[in-house]
PDB file of C-alpha atoms in Angstrom:
ATOM      1  CA  UNK A 205     -30.832 -91.217   2.781  1.00 49.00           C
ATOM      2  CA  UNK A 206     -31.100 -88.588   0.071  1.00 49.00           C
ATOM      3  CA  UNK A 207     -33.914 -86.891   1.969  1.00 50.00           C
ATOM      4  CA  UNK A 208     -31.782 -86.646   5.123  1.00 49.00           C
ATOM      5  CA  UNK A 209     -28.896 -85.039   3.232  1.00 49.00           C
ATOM      6  CA  UNK A 210     -31.263 -82.604   1.567  1.00 52.00           C
ATOM      7  CA  UNK A 211     -32.751 -81.616   4.919  1.00 57.00           C
ATOM      8  CA  UNK A 212     -29.306 -81.094   6.435  1.00 56.00           C
ATOM      9  CA  UNK A 213     -28.212 -78.913   3.468  1.00 53.00           C
ATOM     10  CA  UNK A 214     -31.351 -76.814   3.752  1.00 65.00           C
ATOM     11  CA  UNK A 215     -30.725 -76.210   7.437  1.00 65.00           C
ATOM     12  CA  UNK A 216     -27.143 -75.007   6.810  1.00 63.00           C
ATOM     13  CA  UNK A 217     -28.330 -72.822   3.960  1.00 63.00           C
ATOM     14  CA  UNK A 218     -30.864 -71.125   6.219  1.00 67.00           C
ATOM     15  CA  UNK A 219     -28.240 -70.508   8.922  1.00 62.00           C
ATOM     16  CA  UNK A 220     -25.796 -68.949   6.440  1.00 66.00           C
ATOM     17  CA  UNK A 221     -28.565 -66.794   4.974  1.00 70.00           C
ATOM     18  CA  UNK A 222     -29.555 -65.500   8.420  1.00 70.00           C
ATOM     19  CA  UNK A 223     -25.939 -64.677   9.301  1.00 61.00           C
ATOM     20  CA  UNK A 224     -25.477 -62.734   6.047  1.00 70.00           C
ATOM     21  CA  UNK A 225     -28.700 -60.802   6.611  1.00 70.00           C
ATOM     22  CA  UNK A 226     -27.613 -59.936  10.160  1.00 61.00           C
ATOM     23  CA  UNK A 227     -24.223 -58.677   8.960  1.00 67.00           C
ATOM     24  CA  UNK A 228     -25.835 -56.572   6.225  1.00 63.00           C
ATOM     25  CA  UNK A 229     -28.290 -55.045   8.673  1.00 62.00           C
ATOM     26  CA  UNK A 230     -25.505 -54.285  11.176  1.00 53.00           C
ATOM     27  CA  UNK A 231     -23.410 -52.608   8.487  1.00 49.00           C
ATOM     28  CA  UNK A 232     -26.366 -50.523   7.325  1.00 45.00           C
ATOM     29  CA  UNK A 233     -27.205 -49.536  10.886  1.00 43.00           C
ATOM     30  CA  UNK A 234     -23.585 -48.565  11.555  1.00 42.00           C
ATOM     31  CA  UNK A 235     -23.480 -46.463   8.373  1.00 40.00           C
ATOM     32  CA  UNK A 236     -26.726 -44.664   9.217  1.00 39.00           C
ATOM     33  CA  UNK A 237     -25.586 -44.027  12.758  1.00 39.00           C
ATOM     34  CA  UNK A 238     -22.295 -42.544  11.532  1.00 40.00           C
ATOM     35  CA  UNK A 239     -24.150 -40.365   9.063  1.00 40.00           C
ATOM     36  CA  UNK A 240     -26.590 -39.183  11.722  1.00 41.00           C
ATOM     37  CA  UNK A 241     -23.735 -38.412  14.130  1.00 43.00           C
ATOM     38  CA  UNK A 242     -21.808 -36.413  11.522  1.00 44.00           C
ATOM     39  CA  UNK A 243     -24.965 -34.608  10.466  1.00 51.00           C
ATOM     40  CA  UNK A 244     -25.831 -33.699  14.063  1.00 74.00           C
ATOM     41  CA  UNK A 245     -22.835 -31.278  14.301  1.00 88.00           C
ATOM     42  CA  UNK A 246     -24.395 -28.729  11.947  1.00 90.00           C
ATOM     43  CA  UNK A 247     -22.250 -25.869  13.309  1.00 90.00           C
ATOM     44  CA  UNK A 248     -18.922 -27.695  13.225  1.00 93.00           C
ATOM     45  CA  UNK A 249     -16.803 -29.456  15.826  1.00 94.00           C
ATOM     46  CA  UNK A 250     -13.952 -28.874  18.276  1.00 95.00           C
ATOM     47  CA  UNK A 251     -11.586 -31.240  20.083  1.00 93.00           C
ATOM     48  CA  UNK A 252     -11.759 -31.820  23.840  1.00 92.00           C
ATOM     49  CA  UNK A 253      -9.802 -34.513  25.692  1.00 89.00           C
ATOM     50  CA  UNK A 254      -9.464 -36.671  22.602  1.00 90.00           C
ATOM     51  CA  UNK A 255     -13.154 -36.399  21.612  1.00 92.00           C
ATOM     52  CA  UNK A 256     -14.711 -34.351  18.821  1.00 94.00           C
ATOM     53  CA  UNK A 257     -17.560 -32.336  20.298  1.00 94.00           C
ATOM     54  CA  UNK A 258     -20.182 -30.290  18.447  1.00 95.00           C
ATOM     55  CA  UNK A 259     -19.939 -26.479  18.660  1.00 95.00           C
ATOM     56  CA  UNK A 260     -22.715 -24.474  20.300  1.00 94.00           C
ATOM     57  CA  UNK A 261     -24.735 -22.404  17.844  1.00 93.00           C
ATOM     58  CA  UNK A 262     -24.919 -18.605  17.569  1.00 94.00           C
ATOM     59  CA  UNK A 263     -26.682 -17.057  20.553  1.00 94.00           C
ATOM     60  CA  UNK A 264     -25.377 -19.799  22.874  1.00 95.00           C
ATOM     61  CA  UNK A 265     -22.282 -20.465  24.990  1.00 95.00           C
ATOM     62  CA  UNK A 266     -20.805 -23.720  26.287  1.00 95.00           C
ATOM     63  CA  UNK A 267     -21.662 -24.815  29.804  1.00 94.00           C
ATOM     64  CA  UNK A 268     -20.441 -28.452  29.703  1.00 94.00           C
ATOM     65  CA  UNK A 269     -18.311 -30.387  27.175  1.00 94.00           C
ATOM     66  CA  UNK A 270     -19.631 -33.515  25.459  1.00 94.00           C
ATOM     67  CA  UNK A 271     -19.013 -36.941  27.002  1.00 91.00           C
ATOM     68  CA  UNK A 272     -19.287 -38.941  23.755  1.00 91.00           C
ATOM     69  CA  UNK A 273     -17.681 -38.435  20.372  1.00 90.00           C
ATOM     70  CA  UNK A 274     -19.559 -36.253  17.853  1.00 88.00           C
ATOM     71  CA  UNK A 275     -22.168 -35.158  20.344  1.00 91.00           C
ATOM     72  CA  UNK A 276     -23.095 -31.683  21.523  1.00 90.00           C
ATOM     73  CA  UNK A 277     -22.390 -30.806  25.137  1.00 90.00           C
ATOM     74  CA  UNK A 278     -24.577 -28.595  27.278  1.00 94.00           C
ATOM     75  CA  UNK A 279     -25.145 -25.182  25.672  1.00 94.00           C
ATOM     76  CA  UNK A 280     -26.897 -22.235  27.289  1.00 94.00           C
ATOM     77  CA  UNK A 281     -28.511 -19.088  25.880  1.00 96.00           C
ATOM     78  CA  UNK A 282     -26.452 -15.905  26.272  1.00 96.00           C
ATOM     79  CA  UNK A 283     -27.392 -13.775  29.266  1.00 94.00           C
ATOM     80  CA  UNK A 284     -29.125 -10.414  28.822  1.00 93.00           C
ATOM     81  CA  UNK A 285     -26.866  -7.715  27.294  1.00 94.00           C
ATOM     82  CA  UNK A 286     -24.464 -10.367  25.950  1.00 96.00           C
ATOM     83  CA  UNK A 287     -24.246 -12.104  22.578  1.00 96.00           C
ATOM     84  CA  UNK A 288     -22.368 -14.643  20.423  1.00 95.00           C
ATOM     85  CA  UNK A 289     -22.751 -14.135  16.686  1.00 93.00           C
ATOM     86  CA  UNK A 290     -20.957 -17.322  15.553  1.00 94.00           C
ATOM     87  CA  UNK A 291     -20.826 -21.035  16.524  1.00 96.00           C
ATOM     88  CA  UNK A 292     -18.401 -21.400  19.421  1.00 95.00           C
ATOM     89  CA  UNK A 293     -17.147 -23.353  22.416  1.00 94.00           C
ATOM     90  CA  UNK A 294     -16.678 -20.314  24.669  1.00 94.00           C
ATOM     91  CA  UNK A 295     -17.732 -20.447  28.289  1.00 93.00           C
ATOM     92  CA  UNK A 296     -19.343 -16.986  28.141  1.00 94.00           C
ATOM     93  CA  UNK A 297     -20.771 -14.537  25.593  1.00 96.00           C
ATOM     94  CA  UNK A 298     -19.467 -11.114  24.552  1.00 95.00           C
ATOM     95  CA  UNK A 299     -20.922  -7.942  26.180  1.00 95.00           C
ATOM     96  CA  UNK A 300     -23.240  -5.924  23.938  1.00 94.00           C
ATOM     97  CA  UNK A 301     -22.028  -2.533  22.664  1.00 91.00           C
ATOM     98  CA  UNK A 302     -23.597   0.522  24.326  1.00 91.00           C
ATOM     99  CA  UNK A 303     -24.850   3.414  22.185  1.00 90.00           C
ATOM    100  CA  UNK A 304     -25.256   5.784  25.143  1.00 88.00           C
ATOM    101  CA  UNK A 305     -21.697   7.092  25.644  1.00 85.00           C
ATOM    102  CA  UNK A 306     -21.759  10.735  26.870  1.00 85.00           C
ATOM    103  CA  UNK A 307     -21.540  13.340  24.068  1.00 86.00           C
ATOM    104  CA  UNK A 308     -21.151  10.636  21.389  1.00 89.00           C
ATOM    105  CA  UNK A 309     -24.564  11.556  19.867  1.00 91.00           C
ATOM    106  CA  UNK A 310     -25.401   7.899  19.130  1.00 92.00           C
ATOM    107  CA  UNK A 311     -28.650   5.973  19.464  1.00 92.00           C
ATOM    108  CA  UNK A 312     -29.735   2.347  19.032  1.00 92.00           C
ATOM    109  CA  UNK A 313     -30.477   1.305  15.457  1.00 91.00           C
ATOM    110  CA  UNK A 314     -30.986  -2.418  16.137  1.00 92.00           C
ATOM    111  CA  UNK A 315     -31.030  -3.736  19.731  1.00 95.00           C
ATOM    112  CA  UNK A 316     -28.673  -6.450  20.926  1.00 94.00           C
ATOM    113  CA  UNK A 317     -29.930 -10.043  20.706  1.00 95.00           C
ATOM    114  CA  UNK A 318     -28.306 -13.274  21.932  1.00 95.00           C
ATOM    115  CA  UNK A 319     -27.040 -13.869  18.363  1.00 94.00           C
ATOM    116  CA  UNK A 320     -26.210 -10.274  17.288  1.00 95.00           C
ATOM    117  CA  UNK A 321     -24.437  -7.257  18.762  1.00 94.00           C
ATOM    118  CA  UNK A 322     -26.113  -3.866  19.142  1.00 93.00           C
ATOM    119  CA  UNK A 323     -26.066  -1.662  16.032  1.00 92.00           C
ATOM    120  CA  UNK A 324     -25.748   2.086  16.658  1.00 90.00           C
ATOM    121  CA  UNK A 325     -26.518   5.056  14.427  1.00 91.00           C
ATOM    122  CA  UNK A 326     -26.086   8.819  14.646  1.00 91.00           C
ATOM    123  CA  UNK A 327     -28.886  10.814  16.202  1.00 92.00           C
ATOM    124  CA  UNK A 328     -31.038  12.995  13.972  1.00 92.00           C
ATOM    125  CA  UNK A 329     -29.138  15.888  12.346  1.00 92.00           C
ATOM    126  CA  UNK A 330     -25.755  14.318  13.171  1.00 93.00           C
ATOM    127  CA  UNK A 331     -23.140  12.538  11.047  1.00 93.00           C
ATOM    128  CA  UNK A 332     -20.025  10.398  11.471  1.00 90.00           C
ATOM    129  CA  UNK A 333     -16.766  11.008   9.589  1.00 82.00           C
ATOM    130  CA  UNK A 334     -15.923   7.266   9.596  1.00 80.00           C
ATOM    131  CA  UNK A 335     -17.777   4.051   8.799  1.00 78.00           C
ATOM    132  CA  UNK A 336     -21.011   4.079  10.805  1.00 72.00           C
ATOM    133  CA  UNK A 337     -20.389   0.448  11.852  1.00 75.00           C
ATOM    134  CA  UNK A 338     -17.246   1.512  13.718  1.00 78.00           C
ATOM    135  CA  UNK A 339     -18.326   5.059  14.582  1.00 84.00           C
ATOM    136  CA  UNK A 340     -17.549   6.256  18.124  1.00 84.00           C
ATOM    137  CA  UNK A 341     -18.730   9.876  17.923  1.00 89.00           C
ATOM    138  CA  UNK A 342     -21.160  11.805  15.685  1.00 92.00           C
ATOM    139  CA  UNK A 343     -21.011  15.535  14.949  1.00 92.00           C
ATOM    140  CA  UNK A 344     -23.878  18.041  14.455  1.00 93.00           C
ATOM    141  CA  UNK A 345     -24.760  18.676  10.813  1.00 93.00           C
ATOM    142  CA  UNK A 346     -23.940  22.143   9.484  1.00 91.00           C
ATOM    143  CA  UNK A 347     -26.818  24.627   9.359  1.00 91.00           C
ATOM    144  CA  UNK A 348     -26.904  26.550   6.053  1.00 90.00           C
ATOM    145  CA  UNK A 349     -27.971  30.185   5.791  1.00 86.00           C
ATOM    146  CA  UNK A 350     -28.621  30.289   2.024  1.00 82.00           C
ATOM    147  CA  UNK A 351     -29.920  26.804   1.373  1.00 86.00           C
ATOM    148  CA  UNK A 352     -28.671  23.225   1.158  1.00 88.00           C
ATOM    149  CA  UNK A 353     -26.761  21.850  -1.831  1.00 89.00           C
ATOM    150  CA  UNK A 354     -26.305  18.317  -0.441  1.00 90.00           C
ATOM    151  CA  UNK A 355     -28.201  17.134   2.631  1.00 91.00           C
ATOM    152  CA  UNK A 356     -26.427  15.726   5.678  1.00 91.00           C
ATOM    153  CA  UNK A 357     -26.157  11.911   5.710  1.00 89.00           C
ATOM    154  CA  UNK A 358     -24.967   9.348   8.240  1.00 85.00           C
ATOM    155  CA  UNK A 359     -21.422   9.619   6.823  1.00 87.00           C
ATOM    156  CA  UNK A 360     -21.134  13.187   5.485  1.00 89.00           C
ATOM    157  CA  UNK A 361     -21.841  16.736   6.632  1.00 90.00           C
ATOM    158  CA  UNK A 362     -24.251  19.134   4.939  1.00 91.00           C
ATOM    159  CA  UNK A 363     -22.934  20.943   1.858  1.00 92.00           C
ATOM    160  CA  UNK A 364     -24.368  24.454   1.786  1.00 92.00           C
ATOM    161  CA  UNK A 365     -25.518  26.266  -1.329  1.00 86.00           C
ATOM    162  CA  UNK A 366     -23.172  29.203  -1.793  1.00 77.00           C
ATOM    163  CA  UNK A 367     -25.284  30.747  -4.542  1.00 67.00           C
ATOM    164  CA  UNK A 368     -25.114  34.500  -4.915  1.00 58.00           C
ATOM    165  CA  UNK A 369     -27.819  36.785  -3.538  1.00 57.00           C
ATOM    166  CA  UNK A 370     -28.326  39.296  -6.376  1.00 61.00           C
ATOM    167  CA  UNK A 371     -30.253  41.793  -4.235  1.00 58.00           C
ATOM    168  CA  UNK A 372     -27.722  41.570  -1.445  1.00 60.00           C
ATOM    169  CA  UNK A 373     -24.814  42.016  -3.848  1.00 70.00           C
ATOM    170  CA  UNK A 374     -26.420  45.077  -5.448  1.00 71.00           C
ATOM    171  CA  UNK A 375     -27.088  46.727  -2.100  1.00 71.00           C
ATOM    172  CA  UNK A 376     -23.597  45.836  -0.963  1.00 73.00           C
ATOM    173  CA  UNK A 377     -21.974  47.466  -4.004  1.00 86.00           C
ATOM    174  CA  UNK A 378     -23.943  50.683  -3.551  1.00 84.00           C
ATOM    175  CA  UNK A 379     -23.138  50.891   0.164  1.00 81.00           C
ATOM    176  CA  UNK A 380     -19.495  50.019  -0.466  1.00 85.00           C
ATOM    177  CA  UNK A 381     -19.061  52.769  -3.080  1.00 83.00           C
ATOM    178  CA  UNK A 382     -20.631  55.340  -0.775  1.00 79.00           C
ATOM    179  CA  UNK A 383     -18.456  54.323   2.179  1.00 81.00           C
ATOM    180  CA  UNK A 384     -15.271  54.188   0.100  1.00 88.00           C
ATOM    181  CA  UNK A 385     -15.703  57.813  -0.991  1.00 74.00           C
ATOM    182  CA  UNK A 386     -16.018  59.021   2.617  1.00 75.00           C
ATOM    183  CA  UNK A 387     -13.849  56.595   4.538  1.00 79.00           C
ATOM    184  CA  UNK A 388     -10.789  55.744   2.420  1.00 85.00           C
ATOM    185  CA  UNK A 389      -8.730  58.555   3.892  1.00 75.00           C
ATOM    186  CA  UNK A 390      -9.634  57.641   7.475  1.00 79.00           C
ATOM    187  CA  UNK A 391      -8.927  53.971   6.801  1.00 75.00           C
ATOM    188  CA  UNK A 392      -5.440  54.639   5.487  1.00 74.00           C
ATOM    189  CA  UNK A 393      -4.661  56.846   8.460  1.00 71.00           C
ATOM    190  CA  UNK A 394      -5.803  54.202  10.949  1.00 74.00           C
ATOM    191  CA  UNK A 395      -3.787  51.524   9.151  1.00 69.00           C
ATOM    192  CA  UNK A 396      -0.568  53.570   9.320  1.00 63.00           C
ATOM    193  CA  UNK A 397      -1.171  54.267  12.979  1.00 60.00           C
ATOM    194  CA  UNK A 398      -1.696  50.581  13.705  1.00 57.00           C
ATOM    195  CA  UNK A 399       1.495  49.603  11.860  1.00 50.00           C
ATOM    196  CA  UNK A 400       3.522  52.123  13.838  1.00 46.00           C
ATOM    197  CA  UNK A 401       2.110  50.753  17.092  1.00 48.00           C
ATOM    198  CA  UNK A 402       3.247  47.226  16.102  1.00 44.00           C
ATOM    199  CA  UNK A 403       6.879  48.146  15.299  1.00 37.00           C
ATOM    200  CA  UNK A 404       8.222  48.461  18.888  1.00 35.00           C
ATOM    201  CA  UNK A 405       7.299  44.840  19.715  1.00 36.00           C
ATOM    202  CA  UNK A 406       9.064  43.478  16.601  1.00 37.00           C
ATOM    203  CA  UNK A 407       5.926  41.788  15.224  1.00 42.00           C
ATOM    204  CA  UNK A 408       5.045  41.943  11.545  1.00 40.00           C
ATOM    205  CA  UNK A 409       1.602  43.080  10.314  1.00 44.00           C
ATOM    206  CA  UNK A 410      -0.585  40.274   8.947  1.00 40.00           C
ATOM    207  CA  UNK A 411      -1.127  42.179   5.691  1.00 46.00           C
ATOM    208  CA  UNK A 412       2.577  41.980   4.816  1.00 46.00           C
ATOM    209  CA  UNK A 413       3.820  39.316   2.344  1.00 46.00           C
ATOM    210  CA  UNK A 414       3.699  35.781   3.766  1.00 50.00           C
ATOM    211  CA  UNK A 415       7.431  35.193   3.256  1.00 48.00           C
ATOM    212  CA  UNK A 416       8.149  37.908   5.857  1.00 47.00           C
ATOM    213  CA  UNK A 417       6.300  36.026   8.607  1.00 51.00           C
ATOM    214  CA  UNK A 418       9.469  34.049   9.236  1.00 48.00           C
ATOM    215  CA  UNK A 419      10.941  37.221  10.805  1.00 49.00           C
ATOM    216  CA  UNK A 420       8.305  37.311  13.555  1.00 62.00           C
ATOM    217  CA  UNK A 421       9.820  37.435  17.026  1.00 68.00           C
ATOM    218  CA  UNK A 422       9.575  34.101  18.897  1.00 76.00           C
ATOM    219  CA  UNK A 423       7.281  34.597  21.907  1.00 80.00           C
ATOM    220  CA  UNK A 424       6.300  32.269  24.767  1.00 84.00           C
ATOM    221  CA  UNK A 425       2.602  31.468  24.193  1.00 83.00           C
ATOM    222  CA  UNK A 426       1.946  29.743  27.522  1.00 86.00           C
ATOM    223  CA  UNK A 427       1.151  32.849  29.653  1.00 86.00           C
ATOM    224  CA  UNK A 428      -1.354  33.959  26.990  1.00 88.00           C
ATOM    225  CA  UNK A 429      -3.172  30.685  26.253  1.00 88.00           C
ATOM    226  CA  UNK A 430      -6.520  31.655  27.934  1.00 90.00           C
ATOM    227  CA  UNK A 431      -6.636  34.944  25.966  1.00 90.00           C
ATOM    228  CA  UNK A 432      -5.715  33.197  22.704  1.00 88.00           C
ATOM    229  CA  UNK A 433      -8.471  30.606  23.281  1.00 87.00           C
ATOM    230  CA  UNK A 434     -11.014  33.465  23.420  1.00 90.00           C
ATOM    231  CA  UNK A 435      -9.814  34.628  19.981  1.00 87.00           C
ATOM    232  CA  UNK A 436      -9.471  31.282  18.184  1.00 88.00           C
ATOM    233  CA  UNK A 437     -12.439  29.181  19.351  1.00 87.00           C
ATOM    234  CA  UNK A 438     -13.021  25.424  18.992  1.00 88.00           C
ATOM    235  CA  UNK A 439     -13.708  25.302  15.224  1.00 86.00           C
ATOM    236  CA  UNK A 440     -10.534  27.204  14.269  1.00 87.00           C
ATOM    237  CA  UNK A 441      -8.466  25.247  16.827  1.00 86.00           C
ATOM    238  CA  UNK A 442      -9.617  21.960  15.254  1.00 85.00           C
ATOM    239  CA  UNK A 443      -8.615  23.315  11.826  1.00 86.00           C
ATOM    240  CA  UNK A 444      -5.164  24.312  13.132  1.00 86.00           C
ATOM    241  CA  UNK A 445      -4.708  20.880  14.736  1.00 86.00           C
ATOM    242  CA  UNK A 446      -5.643  19.056  11.528  1.00 87.00           C
ATOM    243  CA  UNK A 447      -3.272  21.264   9.501  1.00 84.00           C
ATOM    244  CA  UNK A 448      -0.545  20.387  12.016  1.00 83.00           C
ATOM    245  CA  UNK A 449      -1.167  16.618  11.523  1.00 83.00           C
ATOM    246  CA  UNK A 450      -2.605  16.106  15.009  1.00 86.00           C
ATOM    247  CA  UNK A 451      -4.644  12.882  14.729  1.00 88.00           C
ATOM    248  CA  UNK A 452      -8.466  12.815  14.935  1.00 86.00           C
ATOM    249  CA  UNK A 453      -8.530  10.582  18.080  1.00 87.00           C
ATOM    250  CA  UNK A 454      -6.514  13.242  19.979  1.00 88.00           C
ATOM    251  CA  UNK A 455      -8.954  15.962  18.884  1.00 88.00           C
ATOM    252  CA  UNK A 456     -11.974  13.806  19.799  1.00 89.00           C
ATOM    253  CA  UNK A 457     -10.461  13.046  23.234  1.00 90.00           C
ATOM    254  CA  UNK A 458     -10.153  16.766  24.014  1.00 90.00           C
ATOM    255  CA  UNK A 459     -13.819  17.210  23.093  1.00 86.00           C
ATOM    256  CA  UNK A 460     -14.993  14.219  25.150  1.00 89.00           C
ATOM    257  CA  UNK A 461     -12.906  15.304  28.168  1.00 89.00           C
ATOM    258  CA  UNK A 462     -14.943  18.535  28.433  1.00 89.00           C
ATOM    259  CA  UNK A 463     -18.598  17.757  27.524  1.00 88.00           C
ATOM    260  CA  UNK A 464     -20.290  20.903  26.301  1.00 85.00           C
ATOM    261  CA  UNK A 465     -17.390  23.127  27.382  1.00 89.00           C
ATOM    262  CA  UNK A 466     -15.684  24.004  24.110  1.00 87.00           C
ATOM    263  CA  UNK A 467     -13.518  26.675  25.759  1.00 87.00           C
ATOM    264  CA  UNK A 468     -11.787  24.087  27.969  1.00 91.00           C
ATOM    265  CA  UNK A 469     -11.578  21.637  25.048  1.00 86.00           C
ATOM    266  CA  UNK A 470      -9.929  24.368  22.947  1.00 87.00           C
ATOM    267  CA  UNK A 471      -7.455  25.150  25.750  1.00 89.00           C
ATOM    268  CA  UNK A 472      -6.456  21.477  26.094  1.00 90.00           C
ATOM    269  CA  UNK A 473      -5.983  21.062  22.342  1.00 86.00           C
ATOM    270  CA  UNK A 474      -4.009  24.359  22.121  1.00 87.00           C
ATOM    271  CA  UNK A 475      -1.622  23.147  24.861  1.00 89.00           C
ATOM    272  CA  UNK A 476      -1.007  19.956  22.858  1.00 90.00           C
ATOM    273  CA  UNK A 477      -0.425  22.058  19.724  1.00 89.00           C
ATOM    274  CA  UNK A 478       2.076  24.318  21.541  1.00 89.00           C
ATOM    275  CA  UNK A 479       4.011  21.288  22.800  1.00 89.00           C
ATOM    276  CA  UNK A 480       4.197  19.904  19.259  1.00 87.00           C
ATOM    277  CA  UNK A 481       5.507  23.217  17.838  1.00 88.00           C
ATOM    278  CA  UNK A 482       7.973  24.025  20.613  1.00 86.00           C
ATOM    279  CA  UNK A 483       9.738  27.409  20.529  1.00 83.00           C
ATOM    280  CA  UNK A 484       8.366  28.197  17.066  1.00 86.00           C
ATOM    281  CA  UNK A 485       4.751  27.980  18.317  1.00 86.00           C
ATOM    282  CA  UNK A 486       4.075  31.746  18.235  1.00 85.00           C
ATOM    283  CA  UNK A 487       5.419  32.184  14.702  1.00 87.00           C
ATOM    284  CA  UNK A 488       3.676  29.031  13.433  1.00 87.00           C
ATOM    285  CA  UNK A 489       0.349  30.069  14.983  1.00 88.00           C
ATOM    286  CA  UNK A 490       0.293  33.443  13.201  1.00 89.00           C
ATOM    287  CA  UNK A 491       1.487  31.819   9.976  1.00 88.00           C
ATOM    288  CA  UNK A 492      -1.239  29.127   9.991  1.00 88.00           C
ATOM    289  CA  UNK A 493      -3.974  31.657  10.735  1.00 88.00           C
ATOM    290  CA  UNK A 494      -2.638  33.841   7.919  1.00 86.00           C
ATOM    291  CA  UNK A 495      -2.569  30.957   5.417  1.00 87.00           C
ATOM    292  CA  UNK A 496      -6.076  29.786   6.309  1.00 84.00           C
ATOM    293  CA  UNK A 497      -7.505  33.236   5.549  1.00 85.00           C
ATOM    294  CA  UNK A 498      -8.168  34.180   9.200  1.00 86.00           C
ATOM    295  CA  UNK A 499      -6.163  37.417   9.147  1.00 89.00           C
ATOM    296  CA  UNK A 500      -8.377  39.138  11.704  1.00 89.00           C
ATOM    297  CA  UNK A 501      -7.678  36.391  14.238  1.00 87.00           C
ATOM    298  CA  UNK A 502      -3.967  36.479  13.409  1.00 88.00           C
ATOM    299  CA  UNK A 503      -3.961  40.204  14.084  1.00 90.00           C
ATOM    300  CA  UNK A 504      -5.757  39.793  17.428  1.00 89.00           C
ATOM    301  CA  UNK A 505      -3.282  37.068  18.461  1.00 87.00           C
ATOM    302  CA  UNK A 506      -0.417  39.424  17.586  1.00 88.00           C
ATOM    303  CA  UNK A 507      -2.022  42.120  19.745  1.00 87.00           C
ATOM    304  CA  UNK A 508      -2.087  39.679  22.667  1.00 86.00           C
ATOM    305  CA  UNK A 509       1.553  38.724  22.148  1.00 85.00           C
ATOM    306  CA  UNK A 510       2.625  42.382  21.961  1.00 82.00           C
ATOM    307  CA  UNK A 511       1.417  43.189  25.473  1.00 76.00           C
ATOM    308  CA  UNK A 512       4.051  44.416  27.996  1.00 66.00           C
ATOM    309  CA  UNK A 513       6.106  42.039  30.163  1.00 52.00           C
ATOM    310  CA  UNK A 514       6.223  39.390  27.413  1.00 47.00           C
ATOM    311  CA  UNK A 515       9.729  37.940  27.275  1.00 48.00           C
ATOM    312  CA  UNK A 516      11.137  36.152  24.161  1.00 48.00           C
ATOM    313  CA  UNK A 517      11.095  32.363  24.340  1.00 47.00           C
TER     314      UNK A 517
END
């Protein structure tokens, strides 16, 4: 009797033990599966139709969404000349940046890959005035006649050495003294003659005090723009535009609109400048040239404006 009860107890004990072991194994399996599922989304997740799907990695784009929770859908490598630099669920990749825009003077530094955009840099002997990562146009580095103080870099122009040439200065002084003795009288005579020639057109001489420039006659510049462009040139026109707070993108657009033709670029920028200055354009032009030390150009502009058949604005 005792043996039967003991056998029955042992059987129940074995059954309970097996059930407990099964439950423990199921719990452990469920925990490991959850951990593996959460660890499988190494690039993060996104929600789609109530399910959390894994993001596609960098260099890939999404072709099909996942069908089960915490699984990755169907991802595909970016096509040639496209890229995706971050994990995503986009259906297409971004187009690679081109470094071959006309007259931008850029070249490829690092080619585009499925996971990284193209990186551009300035061509040799060119620099960019902005951050090279966002640079859209590079400019030729300045060529120095007397030597280089600071070399041209990717973000700054050459700084020339303005050191004095002792031999040149000595020769210049000797020649200047000799010429002064013979030519001072002739120079004064020519200057008086030039001033008298300017009086009938009511324009002031550029050597007069700057405060008198305000009395210059207002003249319509538009009929004379081609002639003025010949006098000013692209470099001086850019300087005038910058001094008149015309933004760099506007200046760059004029340059890009006329590749290699700086005369047309200067004409376009001068027209914009005239529109900005309105009726005071003629007076402001002479004044800016005077202030920037370009008195010879100011004088030539005044000669153009003093030609016959020029009506006041």
